[in-house]
CSV table of C-alpha atoms in Angstrom, one decimal:
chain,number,residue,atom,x,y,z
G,267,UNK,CA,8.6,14.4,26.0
G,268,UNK,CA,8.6,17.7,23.8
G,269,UNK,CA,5.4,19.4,24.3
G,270,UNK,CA,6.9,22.6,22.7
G,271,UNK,CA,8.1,20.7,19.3
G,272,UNK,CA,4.8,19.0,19.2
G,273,UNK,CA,2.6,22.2,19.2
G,274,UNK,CA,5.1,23.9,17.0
G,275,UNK,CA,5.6,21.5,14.4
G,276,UNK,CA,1.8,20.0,14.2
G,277,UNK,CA,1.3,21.4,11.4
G,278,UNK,CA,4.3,19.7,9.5
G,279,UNK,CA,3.8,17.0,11.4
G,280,UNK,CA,0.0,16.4,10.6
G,281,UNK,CA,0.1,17.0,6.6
G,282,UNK,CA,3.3,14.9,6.7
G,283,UNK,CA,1.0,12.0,8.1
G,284,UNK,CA,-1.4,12.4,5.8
G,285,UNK,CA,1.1,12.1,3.1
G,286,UNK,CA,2.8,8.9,4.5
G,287,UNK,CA,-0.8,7.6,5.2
G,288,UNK,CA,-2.2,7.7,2.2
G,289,UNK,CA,0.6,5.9,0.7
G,290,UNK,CA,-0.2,3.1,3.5
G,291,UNK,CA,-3.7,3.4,2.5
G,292,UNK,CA,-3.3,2.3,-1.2
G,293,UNK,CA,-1.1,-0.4,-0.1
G,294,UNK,CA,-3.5,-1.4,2.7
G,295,UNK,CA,-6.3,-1.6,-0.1
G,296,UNK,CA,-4.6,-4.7,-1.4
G,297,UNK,CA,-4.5,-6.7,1.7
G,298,UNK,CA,-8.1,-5.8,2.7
G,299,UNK,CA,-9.9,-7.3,-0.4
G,300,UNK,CA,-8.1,-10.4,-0.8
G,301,UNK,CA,-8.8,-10.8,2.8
G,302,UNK,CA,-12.2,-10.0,2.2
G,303,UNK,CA,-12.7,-12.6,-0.9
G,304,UNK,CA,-10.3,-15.2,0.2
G,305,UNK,CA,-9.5,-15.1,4.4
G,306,UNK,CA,-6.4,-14.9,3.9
G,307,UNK,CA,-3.3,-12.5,4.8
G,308,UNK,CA,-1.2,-11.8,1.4
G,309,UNK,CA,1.8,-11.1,3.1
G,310,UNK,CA,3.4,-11.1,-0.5
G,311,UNK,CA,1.8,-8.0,-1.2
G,312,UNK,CA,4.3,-5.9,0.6
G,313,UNK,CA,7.0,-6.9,-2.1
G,314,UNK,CA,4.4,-6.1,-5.1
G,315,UNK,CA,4.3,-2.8,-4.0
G,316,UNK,CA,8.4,-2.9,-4.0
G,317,UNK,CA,8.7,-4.5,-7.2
G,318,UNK,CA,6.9,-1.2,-8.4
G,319,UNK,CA,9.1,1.2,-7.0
G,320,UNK,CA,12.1,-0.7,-8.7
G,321,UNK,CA,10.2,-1.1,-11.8
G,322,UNK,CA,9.6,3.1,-11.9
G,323,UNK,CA,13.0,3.5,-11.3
G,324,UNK,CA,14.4,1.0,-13.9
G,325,UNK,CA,12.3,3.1,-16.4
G,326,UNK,CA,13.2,6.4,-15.2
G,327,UNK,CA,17.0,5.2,-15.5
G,328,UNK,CA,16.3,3.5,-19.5
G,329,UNK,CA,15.2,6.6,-20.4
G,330,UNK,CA,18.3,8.8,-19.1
G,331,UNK,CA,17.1,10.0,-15.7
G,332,UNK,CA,19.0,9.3,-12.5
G,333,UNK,CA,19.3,10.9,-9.0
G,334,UNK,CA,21.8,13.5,-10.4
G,335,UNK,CA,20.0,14.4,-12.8
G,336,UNK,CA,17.2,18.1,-13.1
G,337,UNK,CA,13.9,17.7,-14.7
G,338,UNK,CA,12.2,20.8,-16.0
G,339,UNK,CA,9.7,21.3,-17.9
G,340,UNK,CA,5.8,20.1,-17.7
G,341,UNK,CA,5.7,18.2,-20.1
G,342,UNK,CA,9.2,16.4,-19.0
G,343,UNK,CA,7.6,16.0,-15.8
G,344,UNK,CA,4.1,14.7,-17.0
G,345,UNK,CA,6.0,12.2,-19.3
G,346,UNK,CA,8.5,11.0,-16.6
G,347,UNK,CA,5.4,10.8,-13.9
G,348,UNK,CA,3.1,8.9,-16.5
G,349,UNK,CA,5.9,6.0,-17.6
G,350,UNK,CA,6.4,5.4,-14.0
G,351,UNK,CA,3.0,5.0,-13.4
G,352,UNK,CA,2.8,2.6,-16.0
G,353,UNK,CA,5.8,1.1,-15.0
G,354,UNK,CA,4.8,0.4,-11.6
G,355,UNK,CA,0.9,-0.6,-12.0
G,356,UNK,CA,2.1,-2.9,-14.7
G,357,UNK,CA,5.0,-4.3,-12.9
G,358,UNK,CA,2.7,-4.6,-9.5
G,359,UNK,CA,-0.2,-6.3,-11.3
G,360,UNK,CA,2.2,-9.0,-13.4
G,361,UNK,CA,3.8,-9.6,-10.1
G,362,UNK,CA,0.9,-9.7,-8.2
G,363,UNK,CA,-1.4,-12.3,-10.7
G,364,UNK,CA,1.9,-14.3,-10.8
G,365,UNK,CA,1.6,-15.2,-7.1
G,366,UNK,CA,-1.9,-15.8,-6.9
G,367,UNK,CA,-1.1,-18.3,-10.1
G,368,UNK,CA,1.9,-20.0,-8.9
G,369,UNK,CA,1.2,-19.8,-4.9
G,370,UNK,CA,-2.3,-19.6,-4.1
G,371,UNK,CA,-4.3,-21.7,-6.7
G,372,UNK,CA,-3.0,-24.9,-6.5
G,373,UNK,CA,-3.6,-24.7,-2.6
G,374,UNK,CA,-6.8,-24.0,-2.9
G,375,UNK,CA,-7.5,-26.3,-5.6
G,376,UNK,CA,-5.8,-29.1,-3.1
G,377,UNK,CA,-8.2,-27.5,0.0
G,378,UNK,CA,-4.9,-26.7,1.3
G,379,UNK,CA,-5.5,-25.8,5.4
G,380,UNK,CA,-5.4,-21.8,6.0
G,381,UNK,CA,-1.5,-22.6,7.5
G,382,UNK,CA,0.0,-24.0,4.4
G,383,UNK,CA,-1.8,-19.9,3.0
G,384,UNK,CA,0.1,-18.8,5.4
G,385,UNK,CA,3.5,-20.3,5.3
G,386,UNK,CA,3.5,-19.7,1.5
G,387,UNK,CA,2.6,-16.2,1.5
G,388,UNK,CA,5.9,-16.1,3.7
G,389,UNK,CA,7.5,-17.8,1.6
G,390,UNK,CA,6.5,-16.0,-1.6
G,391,UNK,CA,7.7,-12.6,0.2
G,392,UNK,CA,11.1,-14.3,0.8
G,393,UNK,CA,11.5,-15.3,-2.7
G,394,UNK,CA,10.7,-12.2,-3.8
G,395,UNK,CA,12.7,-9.4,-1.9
G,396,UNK,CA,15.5,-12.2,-2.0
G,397,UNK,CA,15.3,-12.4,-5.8
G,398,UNK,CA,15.4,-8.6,-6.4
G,399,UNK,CA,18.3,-8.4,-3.7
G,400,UNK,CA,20.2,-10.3,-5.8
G,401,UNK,CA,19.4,-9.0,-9.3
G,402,UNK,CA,20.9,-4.8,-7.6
G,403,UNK,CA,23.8,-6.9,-6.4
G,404,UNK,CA,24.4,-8.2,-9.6
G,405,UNK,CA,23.9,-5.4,-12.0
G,406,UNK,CA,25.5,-3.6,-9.1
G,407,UNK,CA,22.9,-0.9,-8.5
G,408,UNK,CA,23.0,1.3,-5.1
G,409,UNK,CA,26.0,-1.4,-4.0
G,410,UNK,CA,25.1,-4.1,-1.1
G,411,UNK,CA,21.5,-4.3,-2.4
G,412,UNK,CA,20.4,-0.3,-2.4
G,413,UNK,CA,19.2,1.7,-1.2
G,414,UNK,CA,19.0,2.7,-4.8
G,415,UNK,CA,18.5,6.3,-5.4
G,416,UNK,CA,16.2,8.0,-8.3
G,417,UNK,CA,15.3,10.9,-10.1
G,418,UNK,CA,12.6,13.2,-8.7
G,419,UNK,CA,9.9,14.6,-11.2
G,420,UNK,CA,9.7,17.6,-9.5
G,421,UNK,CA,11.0,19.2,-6.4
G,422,UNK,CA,8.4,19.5,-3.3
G,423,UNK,CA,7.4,23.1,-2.8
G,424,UNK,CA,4.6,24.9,-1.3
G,425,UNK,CA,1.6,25.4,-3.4
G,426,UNK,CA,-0.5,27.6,-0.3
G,427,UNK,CA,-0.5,28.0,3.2
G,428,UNK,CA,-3.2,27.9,5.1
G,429,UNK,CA,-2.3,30.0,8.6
G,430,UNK,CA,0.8,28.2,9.7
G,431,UNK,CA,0.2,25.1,7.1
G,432,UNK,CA,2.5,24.9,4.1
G,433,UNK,CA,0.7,22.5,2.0
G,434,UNK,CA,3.1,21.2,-0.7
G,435,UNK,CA,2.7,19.7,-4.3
G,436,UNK,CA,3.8,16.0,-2.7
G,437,UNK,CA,1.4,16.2,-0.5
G,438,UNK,CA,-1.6,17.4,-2.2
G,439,UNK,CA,-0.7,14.5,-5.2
G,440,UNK,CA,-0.3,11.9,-2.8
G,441,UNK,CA,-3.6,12.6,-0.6
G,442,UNK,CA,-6.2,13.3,-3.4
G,443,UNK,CA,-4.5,10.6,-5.3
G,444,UNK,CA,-5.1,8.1,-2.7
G,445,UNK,CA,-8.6,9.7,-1.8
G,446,UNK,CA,-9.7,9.3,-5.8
G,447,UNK,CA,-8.8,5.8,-6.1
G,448,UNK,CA,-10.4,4.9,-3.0
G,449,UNK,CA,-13.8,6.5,-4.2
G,450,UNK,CA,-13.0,4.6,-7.6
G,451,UNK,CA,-12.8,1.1,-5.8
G,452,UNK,CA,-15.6,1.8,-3.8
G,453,UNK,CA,-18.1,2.6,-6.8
G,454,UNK,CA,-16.3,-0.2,-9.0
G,455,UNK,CA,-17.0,-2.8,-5.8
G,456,UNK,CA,-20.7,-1.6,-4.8
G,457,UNK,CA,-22.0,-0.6,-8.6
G,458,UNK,CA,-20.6,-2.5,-11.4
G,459,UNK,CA,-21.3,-6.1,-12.2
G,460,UNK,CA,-17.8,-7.2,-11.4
G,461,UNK,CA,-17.8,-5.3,-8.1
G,462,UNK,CA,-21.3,-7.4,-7.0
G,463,UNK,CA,-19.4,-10.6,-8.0
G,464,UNK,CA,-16.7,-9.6,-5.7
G,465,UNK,CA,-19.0,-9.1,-3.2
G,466,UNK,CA,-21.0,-12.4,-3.6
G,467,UNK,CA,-17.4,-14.5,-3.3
G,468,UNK,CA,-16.3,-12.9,0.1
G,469,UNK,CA,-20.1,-13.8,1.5
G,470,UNK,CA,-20.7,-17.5,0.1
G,471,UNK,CA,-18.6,-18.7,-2.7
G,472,UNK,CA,-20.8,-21.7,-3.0
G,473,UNK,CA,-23.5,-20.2,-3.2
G,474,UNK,CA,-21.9,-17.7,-5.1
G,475,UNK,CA,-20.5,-20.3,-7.7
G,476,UNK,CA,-24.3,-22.0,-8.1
G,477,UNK,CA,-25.7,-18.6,-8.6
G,478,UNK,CA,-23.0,-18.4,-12.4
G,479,UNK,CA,-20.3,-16.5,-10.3
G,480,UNK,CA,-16.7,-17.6,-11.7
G,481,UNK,CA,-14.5,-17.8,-8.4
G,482,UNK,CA,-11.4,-18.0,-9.7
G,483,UNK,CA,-12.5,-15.2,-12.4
G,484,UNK,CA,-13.3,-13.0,-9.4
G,485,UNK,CA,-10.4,-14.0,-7.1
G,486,UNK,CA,-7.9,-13.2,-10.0
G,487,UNK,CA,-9.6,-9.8,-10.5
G,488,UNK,CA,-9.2,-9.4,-6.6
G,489,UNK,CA,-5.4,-9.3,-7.1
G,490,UNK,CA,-5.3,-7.2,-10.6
G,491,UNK,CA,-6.9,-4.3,-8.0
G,492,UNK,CA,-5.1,-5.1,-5.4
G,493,UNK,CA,-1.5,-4.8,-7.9
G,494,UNK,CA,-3.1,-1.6,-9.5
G,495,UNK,CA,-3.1,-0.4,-6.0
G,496,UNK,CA,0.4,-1.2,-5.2
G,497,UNK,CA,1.9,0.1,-8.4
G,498,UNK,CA,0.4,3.6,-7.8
G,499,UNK,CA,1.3,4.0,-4.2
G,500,UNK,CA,4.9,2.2,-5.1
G,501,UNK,CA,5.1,5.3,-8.0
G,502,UNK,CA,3.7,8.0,-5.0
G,503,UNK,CA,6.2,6.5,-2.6
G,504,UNK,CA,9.0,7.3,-5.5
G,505,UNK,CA,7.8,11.1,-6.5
G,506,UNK,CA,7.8,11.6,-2.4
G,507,UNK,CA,11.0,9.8,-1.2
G,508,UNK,CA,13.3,9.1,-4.2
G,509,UNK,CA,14.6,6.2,-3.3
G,510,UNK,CA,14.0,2.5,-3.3
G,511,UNK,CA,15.2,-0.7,-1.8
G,512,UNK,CA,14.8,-4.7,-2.2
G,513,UNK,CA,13.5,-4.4,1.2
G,514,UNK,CA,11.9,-1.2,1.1
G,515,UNK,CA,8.4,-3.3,0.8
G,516,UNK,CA,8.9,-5.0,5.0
G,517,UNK,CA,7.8,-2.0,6.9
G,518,UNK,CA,5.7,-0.3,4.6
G,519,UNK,CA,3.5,-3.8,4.3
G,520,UNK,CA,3.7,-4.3,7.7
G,521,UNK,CA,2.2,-0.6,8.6
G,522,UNK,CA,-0.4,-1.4,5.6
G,523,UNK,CA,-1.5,-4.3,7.0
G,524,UNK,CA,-1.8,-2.6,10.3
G,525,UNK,CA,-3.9,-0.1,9.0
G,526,UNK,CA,-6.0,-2.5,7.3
G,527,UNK,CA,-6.6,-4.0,10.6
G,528,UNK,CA,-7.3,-0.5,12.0
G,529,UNK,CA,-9.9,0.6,10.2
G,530,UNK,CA,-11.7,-2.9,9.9
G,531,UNK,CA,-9.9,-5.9,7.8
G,532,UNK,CA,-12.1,-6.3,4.5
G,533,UNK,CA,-13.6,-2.9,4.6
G,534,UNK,CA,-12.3,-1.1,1.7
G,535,UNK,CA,-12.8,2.5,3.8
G,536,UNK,CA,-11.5,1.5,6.8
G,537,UNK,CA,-8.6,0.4,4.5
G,538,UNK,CA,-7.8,4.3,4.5
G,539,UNK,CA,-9.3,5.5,7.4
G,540,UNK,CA,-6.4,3.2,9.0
G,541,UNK,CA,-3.9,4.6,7.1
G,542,UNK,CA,-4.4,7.8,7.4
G,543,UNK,CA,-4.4,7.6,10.9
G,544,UNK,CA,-1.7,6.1,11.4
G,545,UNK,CA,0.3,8.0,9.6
G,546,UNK,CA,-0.8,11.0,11.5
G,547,UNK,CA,-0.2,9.0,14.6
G,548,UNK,CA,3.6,8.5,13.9
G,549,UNK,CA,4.1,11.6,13.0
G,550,UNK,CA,3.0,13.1,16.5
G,551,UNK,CA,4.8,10.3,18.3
G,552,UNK,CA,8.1,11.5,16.5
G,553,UNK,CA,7.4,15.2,17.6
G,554,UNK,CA,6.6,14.2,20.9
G,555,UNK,CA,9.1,11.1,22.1
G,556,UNK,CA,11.6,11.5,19.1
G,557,UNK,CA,11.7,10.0,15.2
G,558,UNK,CA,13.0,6.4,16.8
G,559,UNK,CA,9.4,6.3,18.8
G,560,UNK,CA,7.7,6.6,15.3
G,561,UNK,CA,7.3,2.7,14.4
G,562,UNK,CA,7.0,1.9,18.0
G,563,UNK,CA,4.0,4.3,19.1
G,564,UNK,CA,2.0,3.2,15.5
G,565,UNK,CA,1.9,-0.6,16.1
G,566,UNK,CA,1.3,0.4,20.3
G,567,UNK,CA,-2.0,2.3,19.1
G,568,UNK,CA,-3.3,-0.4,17.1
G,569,UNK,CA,-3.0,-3.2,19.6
G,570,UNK,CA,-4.6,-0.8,22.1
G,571,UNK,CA,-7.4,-0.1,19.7
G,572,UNK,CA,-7.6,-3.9,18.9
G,573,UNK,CA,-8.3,-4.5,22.7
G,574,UNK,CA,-11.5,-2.8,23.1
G,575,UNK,CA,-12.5,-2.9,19.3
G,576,UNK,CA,-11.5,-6.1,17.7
G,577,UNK,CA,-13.0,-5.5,14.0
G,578,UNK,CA,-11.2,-2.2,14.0
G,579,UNK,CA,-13.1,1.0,13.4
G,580,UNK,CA,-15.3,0.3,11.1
G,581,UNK,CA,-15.9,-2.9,11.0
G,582,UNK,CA,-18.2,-4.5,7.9
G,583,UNK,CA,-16.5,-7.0,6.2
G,584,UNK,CA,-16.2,-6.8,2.0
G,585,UNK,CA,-18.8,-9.8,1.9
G,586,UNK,CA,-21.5,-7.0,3.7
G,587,UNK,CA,-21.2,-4.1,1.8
G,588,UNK,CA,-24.2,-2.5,0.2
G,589,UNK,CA,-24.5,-1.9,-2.8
């Protein structure tokens, strides 16, 4: 164990966290609300978010921009930032509304048992990290399916330091990015019209449904956010790591849905509280035991918080949140 490397590089090592957390955090949102409305696990969701980073990318590439290539410029960067983004959400939420069409609603218009949920959303991630797989090994891009590398915006560098804390651009767009949707959910879900609808379906969608509440309105719209979500983390993930992958969506989903479960599975602020700290978690394990201890040390916390605090953190389902 380095002691020595962990108190030196805390710093680095915590903003670093915050960085990578926040990007599980907006991916995490997606798994807690359908959770919250539907009880189930949309283990599909890991591959919306990676069918945004491809999606970024392919636009980045149509419009002349690849990983060799300098961008300079504000307004360069603003455009090339802005048609990812739109990229991404829009690729995200299309992929996202087309499982819930093709996968999830006949099974629950069948009353389909929460295992055949299960074994589709499987089966729906299969298909698609399979399918984009084989669309880079046939167009040829990155060679034996990625990784496939990108353009960066703009380069990370320090915007201030605060004592021995460089705080860079990445960071400080990935972290209030992630902070300012979150607060944008969270008013959408506990003050608009839609939001109380949401709310009614994940405490009694019978009751919910006798009251005028479409279900299948609300469960769509449940996926929409959740996609939204994905793209814009799938885009943050992009502008911090440049690179992208047809399986670049297994970890990331897992260590989402872990944090979903950290912070309290349906609860839209655990959602991030999870993320973030796990991503400050990994980072400290890697300056302690070594980066190969990162993934391990991250899903070890959770189970041990899971053992003496089963709902996570915080706790309060979707269906209980006040309004």
């Amino acid at each position: 164990m380095d002691f020595d490397g962990l108190v030196r590089d805390f710093p680095d090592l915590t903003t670093t966290g915050l960085e990578q957390g926040a990007i599980y955090a907006l991916v995490a949102l997606g798994y807690t609300l359908v959770y919250g409305v539907l009880r189930l696990i949309n283990f599909a969701h890991s591959e919306v978010f990676m069918i945004g980073t491809v999606a970024a990318l392919g636009t980045w590439q149509a419009m002349g921009y690849n990983q060799d290539s300098s961008v300079s410029g504000i307004g360069l960067i603003l455009l090339l930032v802005l048609a990812g983004l739109a990229a991404a959400v829009v690729a995200s939420t299309l992929t996202a509304v087309a499982v819930e069409r093709v996968a999830y609603r006949p099974l629950r218009r069948r009353n389909a048992p929460p295992l055949a949920f299960l074994i589709t959303a499987i089966g729906a991630s299969f298909v698609l990290f399979e399918a984009v797989g084989l669309f880079s090994d046939n167009i040829g891009i990155g060679g034996e399916r990625g990784p496939f590398g990108m353009v960066r915006p703009f380069q990370p560098a320090t915007l201030f330091s605060i004592g021995g804390w460089d705080i860079t651009n990445t960071q400080v767009l990935v972290v209030f990015s992630a902070l300012g949707m979150l607060v944008a959910l969270d008013l959408f879900v506990n003050r608009s019209r839609l939001g109380r609808g949401i709310r009614a379906v994940a405490q009694d969608p019978d009751t919910a449904a006798l009251m005028g509440v479409n279900k299948d309105r609300v469960i769509l719209l449940v996926f929409v956010i959740g996609g939204i979500m994905a793209g814009a983390a799938a885009l943050l993930w992009n502008v911090t790591y440049a690179f992208s992958r047809f399986d670049v969506g297994f970890l990331i989903g897992l260590k989402a849905f872990s944090a979903a479960v950290l912070g309290g599975i349906g609860n839209l602020r655990g959602a991030l509280l999870g993320g973030l700290l796990l991503g400050v978690v990994e980072n400290y394990a890697s300056g302690l035991f070594g980066g190969e201890w990162k993934d391990f040390t991250g899903f070890v916390v959770l189970i041990v918080l899971l053992m003496f605090r089963p709902t996570g953190l915080l706790g309060e389902s979707l269906g209980r949140a006040r309004a």
